[in-house]
């Protein structure tokens, strides 16, 4: 694997803003027209990722869709260039609170088009149920949630959380560092076999940063807090998730990769048919499968994904389409 290449050149430059959000200094990437009267397009990233991850999709949007529109992508707390007080774990509801404050700033009093990938997909589905009036259209990219749990798993779950807190404070959970930017790019290409070297080089420069070491050397460190690796102390309750899904009033586009991510992560503990059963709670659903993609589908097929997004966000309201799927 040769990760050394000239980096990808973005077609649409982003600009950065820093906002005070709930005791955090949030980094937000913006593309397009800040004075737009169109619904803002808000794109939130997944676990151990950054806002810049959406650059390829933003570049792939057609001029007719992009021109005159504001696109907003934050680095979640503890990721990228967003900073705050040191913590030893992250609570999932905080992401919903941060999103609320972000929308209060950029779209007060008007609904947005909201896109989330992976963890971000889970967040936008939950937020869409909690604040349905704030969402015009919702797009979930590979945001599946977690395997179902039982109440009797709570004692071991809390014990594991406590054990992982101890490990973090001992320094046992530190994220891996790299000796060069090429090393970071190689790591990204190993994780995603479809990622070309030029995109890996560009993403690596957004995903990690050089940091001086005690011995005078320099290592590239991932822009993510090790505390994100600490398990959520609370159980994942499917009944709560289905209630949130049922409360979403906006049309929802669910985009899945042609590779079965759930099978790779969970085996038979959590399957696509099980997730599709949860989706039955969504009132107005369109489901698509994007060909030749893995979990990072916005890196693998940004042109095809941009086409799906544009079609969904500009189409008239559609009736309930639960269970439908086609190759994108």
PDB file of C-alpha atoms in Angstrom, residues 96 100-101 103-104 125-135 244 247-249:
ATOM      1  CA  UNK A  96     -28.240  16.476  20.848  1.00  0.00           C
ATOM      2  CA  UNK A 100     -29.686  22.317  19.288  1.00  0.00           C
ATOM      3  CA  UNK A 101     -27.330  25.203  20.103  1.00  0.00           C
ATOM      4  CA  UNK A 103     -29.172  25.281  14.961  1.00  0.00           C
ATOM      5  CA  UNK A 104     -30.149  28.115  17.306  1.00  0.00           C
ATOM      6  CA  UNK A 125     -32.584  10.401  14.043  1.00  0.00           C
ATOM      7  CA  UNK A 126     -32.849  10.971  17.786  1.00  0.00           C
ATOM      8  CA  UNK A 127     -32.897  14.744  17.381  1.00  0.00           C
ATOM      9  CA  UNK A 128     -35.509  14.448  14.636  1.00  0.00           C
ATOM     10  CA  UNK A 129     -37.793  12.682  17.098  1.00  0.00           C
ATOM     11  CA  UNK A 130     -37.120  15.116  19.927  1.00  0.00           C
ATOM     12  CA  UNK A 131     -37.413  18.279  17.799  1.00  0.00           C
ATOM     13  CA  UNK A 132     -39.449  17.277  14.726  1.00  0.00           C
ATOM     14  CA  UNK A 133     -40.401  20.868  13.909  1.00  0.00           C
ATOM     15  CA  UNK A 134     -36.757  21.815  13.340  1.00  0.00           C
ATOM     16  CA  UNK A 135     -36.152  19.338  10.502  1.00  0.00           C
ATOM     17  CA  UNK A 244     -38.030   8.613  18.747  1.00  0.00           C
ATOM     18  CA  UNK A 247     -41.977  10.995  16.437  1.00  0.00           C
ATOM     19  CA  UNK A 248     -40.032  12.132  13.336  1.00  0.00           C
ATOM     20  CA  UNK A 249     -42.371  14.075  11.053  1.00  0.00           C
TER      21      UNK A 249
END
